[in-house]
Amino acid sequence: MPALHSVAALRDIGSRIRAARKAQGLRIDDAASLCGVSVDLLSRLENGKGGIATDKVLQVVSSVGLELFVAVKGHTGLRALIQQELMRSVELMDG
């Protein structure tokens, strides 16, 4: 899985949170407890549902070992870096 991802919707963040949680071997109830949120909130976040306060999203992102960055849309250097990470991930899976 590439280390960098472009986010266009809440579901993109949710899928990364789910992947990080599963990579750590955490059940959703255990992860919710560690993140300090309800299972319902974590489930809604992982499934890309709206109505979740930004501070809660950032709390969960940090708690599962992720960071969220904001960049200028279409930044060519960042796009190139994301493509490199994607290619490296494909090579590792094939290798």
PDB file of N, CA and C in Angstrom:
ATOM      1  N   MET A   1       0.843  -1.170   0.000  1.00  0.00           N
ATOM      2  CA  MET A   1       0.000   0.000   0.000  1.00  0.00           C
ATOM      3  C   MET A   1       0.896   1.244   0.000  1.00  0.00           C
ATOM      4  N   PRO A   2       0.644   2.197  -0.908  1.00  0.00           N
ATOM      5  CA  PRO A   2       1.481   3.397  -0.952  1.00  0.00           C
ATOM      6  C   PRO A   2       1.352   4.216   0.328  1.00  0.00           C
ATOM      7  N   ALA A   3       2.406   4.918   0.666  1.00  0.00           N
ATOM      8  CA  ALA A   3       2.425   5.709   1.884  1.00  0.00           C
ATOM      9  C   ALA A   3       1.695   7.041   1.727  1.00  0.00           C
ATOM     10  N   LEU A   4       1.561   7.527   0.504  1.00  0.00           N
ATOM     11  CA  LEU A   4       0.897   8.804   0.248  1.00  0.00           C
ATOM     12  C   LEU A   4      -0.356   8.580  -0.572  1.00  0.00           C
ATOM     13  N   HIS A   5      -1.414   9.296  -0.211  1.00  0.00           N
ATOM     14  CA  HIS A   5      -2.689   9.153  -0.910  1.00  0.00           C
ATOM     15  C   HIS A   5      -3.312  10.516  -1.117  1.00  0.00           C
ATOM     16  N   SER A   6      -3.934  10.679  -2.254  1.00  0.00           N
ATOM     17  CA  SER A   6      -4.714  11.879  -2.507  1.00  0.00           C
ATOM     18  C   SER A   6      -6.115  11.670  -1.935  1.00  0.00           C
ATOM     19  N   VAL A   7      -6.652  12.694  -1.310  1.00  0.00           N
ATOM     20  CA  VAL A   7      -7.966  12.603  -0.697  1.00  0.00           C
ATOM     21  C   VAL A   7      -8.920  13.543  -1.418  1.00  0.00           C
ATOM     22  N   ALA A   8      -9.988  12.974  -1.965  1.00  0.00           N
ATOM     23  CA  ALA A   8     -10.994  13.789  -2.638  1.00  0.00           C
ATOM     24  C   ALA A   8     -12.318  13.775  -1.885  1.00  0.00           C
ATOM     25  N   ALA A   9     -12.471  12.815  -0.972  1.00  0.00           N
ATOM     26  CA  ALA A   9     -13.726  12.683  -0.234  1.00  0.00           C
ATOM     27  C   ALA A   9     -13.446  12.042   1.115  1.00  0.00           C
ATOM     28  N   LEU A  10     -14.398  12.178   2.027  1.00  0.00           N
ATOM     29  CA  LEU A  10     -14.249  11.600   3.354  1.00  0.00           C
ATOM     30  C   LEU A  10     -14.038  10.092   3.289  1.00  0.00           C
ATOM     31  N   ARG A  11     -14.629   9.431   2.301  1.00  0.00           N
ATOM     32  CA  ARG A  11     -14.450   7.978   2.178  1.00  0.00           C
ATOM     33  C   ARG A  11     -12.986   7.611   1.918  1.00  0.00           C
ATOM     34  N   ASP A  12     -12.235   8.522   1.280  1.00  0.00           N
ATOM     35  CA  ASP A  12     -10.806   8.266   1.050  1.00  0.00           C
ATOM     36  C   ASP A  12     -10.044   8.244   2.380  1.00  0.00           C
ATOM     37  N   ILE A  13     -10.383   9.147   3.263  1.00  0.00           N
ATOM     38  CA  ILE A  13      -9.761   9.153   4.591  1.00  0.00           C
ATOM     39  C   ILE A  13     -10.200   7.907   5.358  1.00  0.00           C
ATOM     40  N   GLY A  14     -11.486   7.606   5.272  1.00  0.00           N
ATOM     41  CA  GLY A  14     -12.029   6.443   5.978  1.00  0.00           C
ATOM     42  C   GLY A  14     -11.374   5.141   5.572  1.00  0.00           C
ATOM     43  N   SER A  15     -11.134   4.974   4.279  1.00  0.00           N
ATOM     44  CA  SER A  15     -10.507   3.725   3.826  1.00  0.00           C
ATOM     45  C   SER A  15      -9.068   3.617   4.317  1.00  0.00           C
ATOM     46  N   ARG A  16      -8.362   4.752   4.415  1.00  0.00           N
ATOM     47  CA  ARG A  16      -6.991   4.741   4.941  1.00  0.00           C
ATOM     48  C   ARG A  16      -6.999   4.431   6.437  1.00  0.00           C
ATOM     49  N   ILE A  17      -7.986   4.966   7.155  1.00  0.00           N
ATOM     50  CA  ILE A  17      -8.100   4.681   8.589  1.00  0.00           C
ATOM     51  C   ILE A  17      -8.375   3.195   8.796  1.00  0.00           C
ATOM     52  N   ARG A  18      -9.310   2.637   8.018  1.00  0.00           N
ATOM     53  CA  ARG A  18      -9.628   1.208   8.135  1.00  0.00           C
ATOM     54  C   ARG A  18      -8.393   0.362   7.841  1.00  0.00           C
ATOM     55  N   ALA A  19      -7.657   0.712   6.778  1.00  0.00           N
ATOM     56  CA  ALA A  19      -6.458  -0.051   6.417  1.00  0.00           C
ATOM     57  C   ALA A  19      -5.418   0.004   7.532  1.00  0.00           C
ATOM     58  N   ALA A  20      -5.227   1.188   8.132  1.00  0.00           N
ATOM     59  CA  ALA A  20      -4.255   1.328   9.227  1.00  0.00           C
ATOM     60  C   ALA A  20      -4.698   0.522  10.439  1.00  0.00           C
ATOM     61  N   ARG A  21      -5.987   0.569  10.736  1.00  0.00           N
ATOM     62  CA  ARG A  21      -6.512  -0.189  11.880  1.00  0.00           C
ATOM     63  C   ARG A  21      -6.297  -1.686  11.675  1.00  0.00           C
ATOM     64  N   LYS A  22      -6.643  -2.174  10.496  1.00  0.00           N
ATOM     65  CA  LYS A  22      -6.503  -3.606  10.215  1.00  0.00           C
ATOM     66  C   LYS A  22      -5.036  -4.028  10.184  1.00  0.00           C
ATOM     67  N   ALA A  23      -4.166  -3.161   9.672  1.00  0.00           N
ATOM     68  CA  ALA A  23      -2.736  -3.474   9.638  1.00  0.00           C
ATOM     69  C   ALA A  23      -2.174  -3.637  11.050  1.00  0.00           C
ATOM     70  N   GLN A  24      -2.800  -2.974  12.009  1.00  0.00           N
ATOM     71  CA  GLN A  24      -2.377  -3.081  13.408  1.00  0.00           C
ATOM     72  C   GLN A  24      -3.089  -4.227  14.124  1.00  0.00           C
ATOM     73  N   GLY A  25      -3.956  -4.925  13.395  1.00  0.00           N
ATOM     74  CA  GLY A  25      -4.666  -6.057  13.977  1.00  0.00           C
ATOM     75  C   GLY A  25      -5.733  -5.657  14.984  1.00  0.00           C
ATOM     76  N   LEU A  26      -6.264  -4.467  14.828  1.00  0.00           N
ATOM     77  CA  LEU A  26      -7.260  -3.963  15.775  1.00  0.00           C
ATOM     78  C   LEU A  26      -8.680  -4.186  15.269  1.00  0.00           C
ATOM     79  N   ARG A  27      -9.541  -4.681  16.151  1.00  0.00           N
ATOM     80  CA  ARG A  27     -10.974  -4.726  15.848  1.00  0.00           C
ATOM     81  C   ARG A  27     -11.501  -3.304  15.983  1.00  0.00           C
ATOM     82  N   ILE A  28     -12.627  -3.045  15.356  1.00  0.00           N
ATOM     83  CA  ILE A  28     -13.153  -1.681  15.367  1.00  0.00           C
ATOM     84  C   ILE A  28     -13.466  -1.195  16.780  1.00  0.00           C
ATOM     85  N   ASP A  29     -13.967  -2.073  17.639  1.00  0.00           N
ATOM     86  CA  ASP A  29     -14.286  -1.638  19.011  1.00  0.00           C
ATOM     87  C   ASP A  29     -13.023  -1.312  19.804  1.00  0.00           C
ATOM     88  N   ASP A  30     -11.962  -2.093  19.595  1.00  0.00           N
ATOM     89  CA  ASP A  30     -10.700  -1.809  20.278  1.00  0.00           C
ATOM     90  C   ASP A  30     -10.087  -0.498  19.770  1.00  0.00           C
ATOM     91  N   ALA A  31     -10.134  -0.298  18.458  1.00  0.00           N
ATOM     92  CA  ALA A  31      -9.585   0.931  17.879  1.00  0.00           C
ATOM     93  C   ALA A  31     -10.362   2.151  18.346  1.00  0.00           C
ATOM     94  N   ALA A  32     -11.676   2.029  18.388  1.00  0.00           N
ATOM     95  CA  ALA A  32     -12.505   3.153  18.850  1.00  0.00           C
ATOM     96  C   ALA A  32     -12.128   3.532  20.278  1.00  0.00           C
ATOM     97  N   SER A  33     -11.946   2.541  21.115  1.00  0.00           N
ATOM     98  CA  SER A  33     -11.562   2.794  22.500  1.00  0.00           C
ATOM     99  C   SER A  33     -10.204   3.492  22.577  1.00  0.00           C
ATOM    100  N   LEU A  34      -9.244   3.010  21.798  1.00  0.00           N
ATOM    101  CA  LEU A  34      -7.912   3.626  21.783  1.00  0.00           C
ATOM    102  C   LEU A  34      -7.944   5.054  21.244  1.00  0.00           C
ATOM    103  N   CYS A  35      -8.853   5.308  20.307  1.00  0.00           N
ATOM    104  CA  CYS A  35      -8.973   6.639  19.700  1.00  0.00           C
ATOM    105  C   CYS A  35      -9.786   7.597  20.561  1.00  0.00           C
ATOM    106  N   GLY A  36     -10.505   7.063  21.538  1.00  0.00           N
ATOM    107  CA  GLY A  36     -11.341   7.905  22.383  1.00  0.00           C
ATOM    108  C   GLY A  36     -12.633   8.346  21.720  1.00  0.00           C
ATOM    109  N   VAL A  37     -13.149   7.498  20.800  1.00  0.00           N
ATOM    110  CA  VAL A  37     -14.410   7.797  20.112  1.00  0.00           C
ATOM    111  C   VAL A  37     -15.321   6.578  20.208  1.00  0.00           C
ATOM    112  N   SER A  38     -16.564   6.753  19.840  1.00  0.00           N
ATOM    113  CA  SER A  38     -17.502   5.640  19.859  1.00  0.00           C
ATOM    114  C   SER A  38     -17.285   4.730  18.650  1.00  0.00           C
ATOM    115  N   VAL A  39     -17.728   3.486  18.764  1.00  0.00           N
ATOM    116  CA  VAL A  39     -17.665   2.547  17.645  1.00  0.00           C
ATOM    117  C   VAL A  39     -18.490   3.090  16.485  1.00  0.00           C
ATOM    118  N   ASP A  40     -19.652   3.689  16.796  1.00  0.00           N
ATOM    119  CA  ASP A  40     -20.504   4.259  15.754  1.00  0.00           C
ATOM    120  C   ASP A  40     -19.773   5.344  14.973  1.00  0.00           C
ATOM    121  N   LEU A  41     -19.091   6.242  15.676  1.00  0.00           N
ATOM    122  CA  LEU A  41     -18.357   7.303  14.989  1.00  0.00           C
ATOM    123  C   LEU A  41     -17.258   6.728  14.112  1.00  0.00           C
ATOM    124  N   LEU A  42     -16.489   5.791  14.640  1.00  0.00           N
ATOM    125  CA  LEU A  42     -15.403   5.205  13.855  1.00  0.00           C
ATOM    126  C   LEU A  42     -15.953   4.457  12.648  1.00  0.00           C
ATOM    127  N   SER A  43     -17.037   3.750  12.815  1.00  0.00           N
ATOM    128  CA  SER A  43     -17.664   3.039  11.700  1.00  0.00           C
ATOM    129  C   SER A  43     -18.133   4.017  10.624  1.00  0.00           C
ATOM    130  N   ARG A  44     -18.795   5.099  11.044  1.00  0.00           N
ATOM    131  CA  ARG A  44     -19.256   6.102  10.072  1.00  0.00           C
ATOM    132  C   ARG A  44     -18.081   6.718   9.347  1.00  0.00           C
ATOM    133  N   LEU A  45     -17.004   7.007  10.060  1.00  0.00           N
ATOM    134  CA  LEU A  45     -15.813   7.589   9.446  1.00  0.00           C
ATOM    135  C   LEU A  45     -15.199   6.619   8.440  1.00  0.00           C
ATOM    136  N   GLU A  46     -15.017   5.372   8.835  1.00  0.00           N
ATOM    137  CA  GLU A  46     -14.430   4.377   7.936  1.00  0.00           C
ATOM    138  C   GLU A  46     -15.281   4.170   6.687  1.00  0.00           C
ATOM    139  N   ASN A  47     -16.587   4.389   6.813  1.00  0.00           N
ATOM    140  CA  ASN A  47     -17.490   4.203   5.679  1.00  0.00           C
ATOM    141  C   ASN A  47     -17.774   5.493   4.913  1.00  0.00           C
ATOM    142  N   GLY A  48     -17.054   6.563   5.257  1.00  0.00           N
ATOM    143  CA  GLY A  48     -17.160   7.812   4.516  1.00  0.00           C
ATOM    144  C   GLY A  48     -18.437   8.588   4.744  1.00  0.00           C
ATOM    145  N   LYS A  49     -19.075   8.369   5.858  1.00  0.00           N
ATOM    146  CA  LYS A  49     -20.307   9.088   6.179  1.00  0.00           C
ATOM    147  C   LYS A  49     -19.960  10.477   6.717  1.00  0.00           C
ATOM    148  N   GLY A  50     -20.813  11.432   6.446  1.00  0.00           N
ATOM    149  CA  GLY A  50     -20.587  12.807   6.900  1.00  0.00           C
ATOM    150  C   GLY A  50     -21.057  13.023   8.314  1.00  0.00           C
ATOM    151  N   GLY A  51     -21.066  14.268   8.714  1.00  0.00           N
ATOM    152  CA  GLY A  51     -21.552  14.646  10.023  1.00  0.00           C
ATOM    153  C   GLY A  51     -20.580  14.364  11.157  1.00  0.00           C
ATOM    154  N   ILE A  52     -19.305  14.265  10.839  1.00  0.00           N
ATOM    155  CA  ILE A  52     -18.297  14.003  11.868  1.00  0.00           C
ATOM    156  C   ILE A  52     -17.449  15.263  12.009  1.00  0.00           C
ATOM    157  N   ALA A  53     -17.329  15.728  13.237  1.00  0.00           N
ATOM    158  CA  ALA A  53     -16.558  16.950  13.488  1.00  0.00           C
ATOM    159  C   ALA A  53     -15.104  16.764  13.064  1.00  0.00           C
ATOM    160  N   THR A  54     -14.543  17.824  12.512  1.00  0.00           N
ATOM    161  CA  THR A  54     -13.159  17.789  12.041  1.00  0.00           C
ATOM    162  C   THR A  54     -12.187  17.394  13.143  1.00  0.00           C
ATOM    163  N   ASP A  55     -12.411  17.872  14.346  1.00  0.00           N
ATOM    164  CA  ASP A  55     -11.489  17.528  15.429  1.00  0.00           C
ATOM    165  C   ASP A  55     -11.512  16.036  15.716  1.00  0.00           C
ATOM    166  N   LYS A  56     -12.660  15.396  15.554  1.00  0.00           N
ATOM    167  CA  LYS A  56     -12.754  13.948  15.759  1.00  0.00           C
ATOM    168  C   LYS A  56     -12.032  13.197  14.637  1.00  0.00           C
ATOM    169  N   VAL A  57     -12.181  13.676  13.412  1.00  0.00           N
ATOM    170  CA  VAL A  57     -11.474  13.054  12.287  1.00  0.00           C
ATOM    171  C   VAL A  57      -9.975  13.116  12.531  1.00  0.00           C
ATOM    172  N   LEU A  58      -9.475  14.277  12.906  1.00  0.00           N
ATOM    173  CA  LEU A  58      -8.043  14.437  13.155  1.00  0.00           C
ATOM    174  C   LEU A  58      -7.579  13.604  14.343  1.00  0.00           C
ATOM    175  N   GLN A  59      -8.413  13.486  15.357  1.00  0.00           N
ATOM    176  CA  GLN A  59      -8.098  12.659  16.531  1.00  0.00           C
ATOM    177  C   GLN A  59      -7.918  11.201  16.121  1.00  0.00           C
ATOM    178  N   VAL A  60      -8.835  10.687  15.307  1.00  0.00           N
ATOM    179  CA  VAL A  60      -8.750   9.296  14.861  1.00  0.00           C
ATOM    180  C   VAL A  60      -7.553   9.103  13.939  1.00  0.00           C
ATOM    181  N   VAL A  61      -7.361  10.020  12.998  1.00  0.00           N
ATOM    182  CA  VAL A  61      -6.225   9.926  12.072  1.00  0.00           C
ATOM    183  C   VAL A  61      -4.925   9.788  12.858  1.00  0.00           C
ATOM    184  N   SER A  62      -4.728  10.645  13.821  1.00  0.00           N
ATOM    185  CA  SER A  62      -3.510  10.610  14.631  1.00  0.00           C
ATOM    186  C   SER A  62      -3.422   9.331  15.465  1.00  0.00           C
ATOM    187  N   SER A  63      -4.539   8.916  16.026  1.00  0.00           N
ATOM    188  CA  SER A  63      -4.544   7.741  16.903  1.00  0.00           C
ATOM    189  C   SER A  63      -4.193   6.441  16.197  1.00  0.00           C
ATOM    190  N   VAL A  64      -4.493   6.347  14.901  1.00  0.00           N
ATOM    191  CA  VAL A  64      -4.152   5.124  14.163  1.00  0.00           C
ATOM    192  C   VAL A  64      -2.790   5.236  13.473  1.00  0.00           C
ATOM    193  N   GLY A  65      -2.060   6.323  13.772  1.00  0.00           N
ATOM    194  CA  GLY A  65      -0.697   6.453  13.265  1.00  0.00           C
ATOM    195  C   GLY A  65      -0.588   7.078  11.890  1.00  0.00           C
ATOM    196  N   LEU A  66      -1.570   7.885  11.516  1.00  0.00           N
ATOM    197  CA  LEU A  66      -1.539   8.563  10.224  1.00  0.00           C
ATOM    198  C   LEU A  66      -1.359  10.060  10.433  1.00  0.00           C
ATOM    199  N   GLU A  67      -0.985  10.758   9.366  1.00  0.00           N
ATOM    200  CA  GLU A  67      -0.908  12.212   9.372  1.00  0.00           C
ATOM    201  C   GLU A  67      -1.680  12.725   8.174  1.00  0.00           C
ATOM    202  N   LEU A  68      -2.263  13.882   8.315  1.00  0.00           N
ATOM    203  CA  LEU A  68      -3.020  14.499   7.238  1.00  0.00           C
ATOM    204  C   LEU A  68      -2.285  15.754   6.807  1.00  0.00           C
ATOM    205  N   PHE A  69      -1.997  15.869   5.522  1.00  0.00           N
ATOM    206  CA  PHE A  69      -1.318  17.036   4.978  1.00  0.00           C
ATOM    207  C   PHE A  69      -2.246  17.743   4.010  1.00  0.00           C
ATOM    208  N   VAL A  70      -2.084  19.027   3.888  1.00  0.00           N
ATOM    209  CA  VAL A  70      -2.853  19.826   2.931  1.00  0.00           C
ATOM    210  C   VAL A  70      -1.854  20.462   1.976  1.00  0.00           C
ATOM    211  N   ALA A  71      -2.140  20.354   0.683  1.00  0.00           N
ATOM    212  CA  ALA A  71      -1.249  20.922  -0.324  1.00  0.00           C
ATOM    213  C   ALA A  71      -2.080  21.632  -1.381  1.00  0.00           C
ATOM    214  N   VAL A  72      -1.438  22.459  -2.152  1.00  0.00           N
ATOM    215  CA  VAL A  72      -2.093  23.139  -3.255  1.00  0.00           C
ATOM    216  C   VAL A  72      -2.568  22.088  -4.260  1.00  0.00           C
ATOM    217  N   LYS A  73      -3.811  22.204  -4.689  1.00  0.00           N
ATOM    218  CA  LYS A  73      -4.390  21.248  -5.628  1.00  0.00           C
ATOM    219  C   LYS A  73      -3.560  21.212  -6.916  1.00  0.00           C
ATOM    220  N   GLY A  74      -3.263  19.994  -7.354  1.00  0.00           N
ATOM    221  CA  GLY A  74      -2.516  19.811  -8.594  1.00  0.00           C
ATOM    222  C   GLY A  74      -1.026  20.078  -8.477  1.00  0.00           C
ATOM    223  N   HIS A  75      -0.503  20.187  -7.285  1.00  0.00           N
ATOM    224  CA  HIS A  75       0.923  20.439  -7.076  1.00  0.00           C
ATOM    225  C   HIS A  75       1.714  19.346  -7.789  1.00  0.00           C
ATOM    226  N   THR A  76       2.471  19.705  -8.799  1.00  0.00           N
ATOM    227  CA  THR A  76       3.134  18.706  -9.636  1.00  0.00           C
ATOM    228  C   THR A  76       4.168  17.886  -8.880  1.00  0.00           C
ATOM    229  N   GLY A  77       4.905  18.505  -7.980  1.00  0.00           N
ATOM    230  CA  GLY A  77       5.898  17.764  -7.202  1.00  0.00           C
ATOM    231  C   GLY A  77       5.248  16.737  -6.294  1.00  0.00           C
ATOM    232  N   LEU A  78       4.143  17.118  -5.670  1.00  0.00           N
ATOM    233  CA  LEU A  78       3.434  16.187  -4.803  1.00  0.00           C
ATOM    234  C   LEU A  78       2.814  15.066  -5.619  1.00  0.00           C
ATOM    235  N   ARG A  79       2.235  15.401  -6.746  1.00  0.00           N
ATOM    236  CA  ARG A  79       1.661  14.375  -7.634  1.00  0.00           C
ATOM    237  C   ARG A  79       2.734  13.369  -8.058  1.00  0.00           C
ATOM    238  N   ALA A  80       3.905  13.858  -8.393  1.00  0.00           N
ATOM    239  CA  ALA A  80       4.997  12.974  -8.802  1.00  0.00           C
ATOM    240  C   ALA A  80       5.408  12.063  -7.655  1.00  0.00           C
ATOM    241  N   LEU A  81       5.443  12.604  -6.450  1.00  0.00           N
ATOM    242  CA  LEU A  81       5.810  11.811  -5.279  1.00  0.00           C
ATOM    243  C   LEU A  81       4.774  10.723  -5.013  1.00  0.00           C
ATOM    244  N   ILE A  82       3.495  11.055  -5.145  1.00  0.00           N
ATOM    245  CA  ILE A  82       2.433  10.066  -4.974  1.00  0.00           C
ATOM    246  C   ILE A  82       2.557   8.972  -6.026  1.00  0.00           C
ATOM    247  N   GLN A  83       2.829   9.344  -7.261  1.00  0.00           N
ATOM    248  CA  GLN A  83       3.009   8.351  -8.334  1.00  0.00           C
ATOM    249  C   GLN A  83       4.199   7.441  -8.046  1.00  0.00           C
ATOM    250  N   GLN A  84       5.294   7.999  -7.548  1.00  0.00           N
ATOM    251  CA  GLN A  84       6.470   7.196  -7.199  1.00  0.00           C
ATOM    252  C   GLN A  84       6.125   6.191  -6.113  1.00  0.00           C
ATOM    253  N   GLU A  85       5.395   6.634  -5.107  1.00  0.00           N
ATOM    254  CA  GLU A  85       4.989   5.739  -4.016  1.00  0.00           C
ATOM    255  C   GLU A  85       4.086   4.631  -4.531  1.00  0.00           C
ATOM    256  N   LEU A  86       3.179   4.978  -5.423  1.00  0.00           N
ATOM    257  CA  LEU A  86       2.281   3.984  -6.002  1.00  0.00           C
ATOM    258  C   LEU A  86       3.066   2.948  -6.803  1.00  0.00           C
ATOM    259  N   MET A  87       4.004   3.392  -7.602  1.00  0.00           N
ATOM    260  CA  MET A  87       4.815   2.469  -8.397  1.00  0.00           C
ATOM    261  C   MET A  87       5.675   1.584  -7.488  1.00  0.00           C
ATOM    262  N   ARG A  88       6.218   2.160  -6.435  1.00  0.00           N
ATOM    263  CA  ARG A  88       7.030   1.387  -5.495  1.00  0.00           C
ATOM    264  C   ARG A  88       6.178   0.314  -4.818  1.00  0.00           C
ATOM    265  N   SER A  89       4.965   0.642  -4.476  1.00  0.00           N
ATOM    266  CA  SER A  89       4.070  -0.314  -3.842  1.00  0.00           C
ATOM    267  C   SER A  89       3.724  -1.458  -4.789  1.00  0.00           C
ATOM    268  N   VAL A  90       3.482  -1.129  -6.043  1.00  0.00           N
ATOM    269  CA  VAL A  90       3.174  -2.164  -7.040  1.00  0.00           C
ATOM    270  C   VAL A  90       4.369  -3.077  -7.220  1.00  0.00           C
ATOM    271  N   GLU A  91       5.563  -2.511  -7.269  1.00  0.00           N
ATOM    272  CA  GLU A  91       6.776  -3.308  -7.416  1.00  0.00           C
ATOM    273  C   GLU A  91       6.964  -4.246  -6.213  1.00  0.00           C
ATOM    274  N   LEU A  92       6.691  -3.759  -5.019  1.00  0.00           N
ATOM    275  CA  LEU A  92       6.824  -4.588  -3.822  1.00  0.00           C
ATOM    276  C   LEU A  92       5.819  -5.744  -3.835  1.00  0.00           C
ATOM    277  N   MET A  93       4.614  -5.469  -4.310  1.00  0.00           N
ATOM    278  CA  MET A  93       3.587  -6.517  -4.368  1.00  0.00           C
ATOM    279  C   MET A  93       3.932  -7.545  -5.434  1.00  0.00           C
ATOM    280  N   ASP A  94       4.539  -7.108  -6.534  1.00  0.00           N
ATOM    281  CA  ASP A  94       4.906  -8.033  -7.616  1.00  0.00           C
ATOM    282  C   ASP A  94       6.177  -8.806  -7.295  1.00  0.00           C
ATOM    283  N   GLY A  95       7.023  -8.208  -6.459  1.00  0.00           N
ATOM    284  CA  GLY A  95       8.359  -8.694  -6.234  1.00  0.00           C
ATOM    285  C   GLY A  95       8.529  -9.837  -5.365  1.00  0.00           C
TER     286      GLY A  95
END
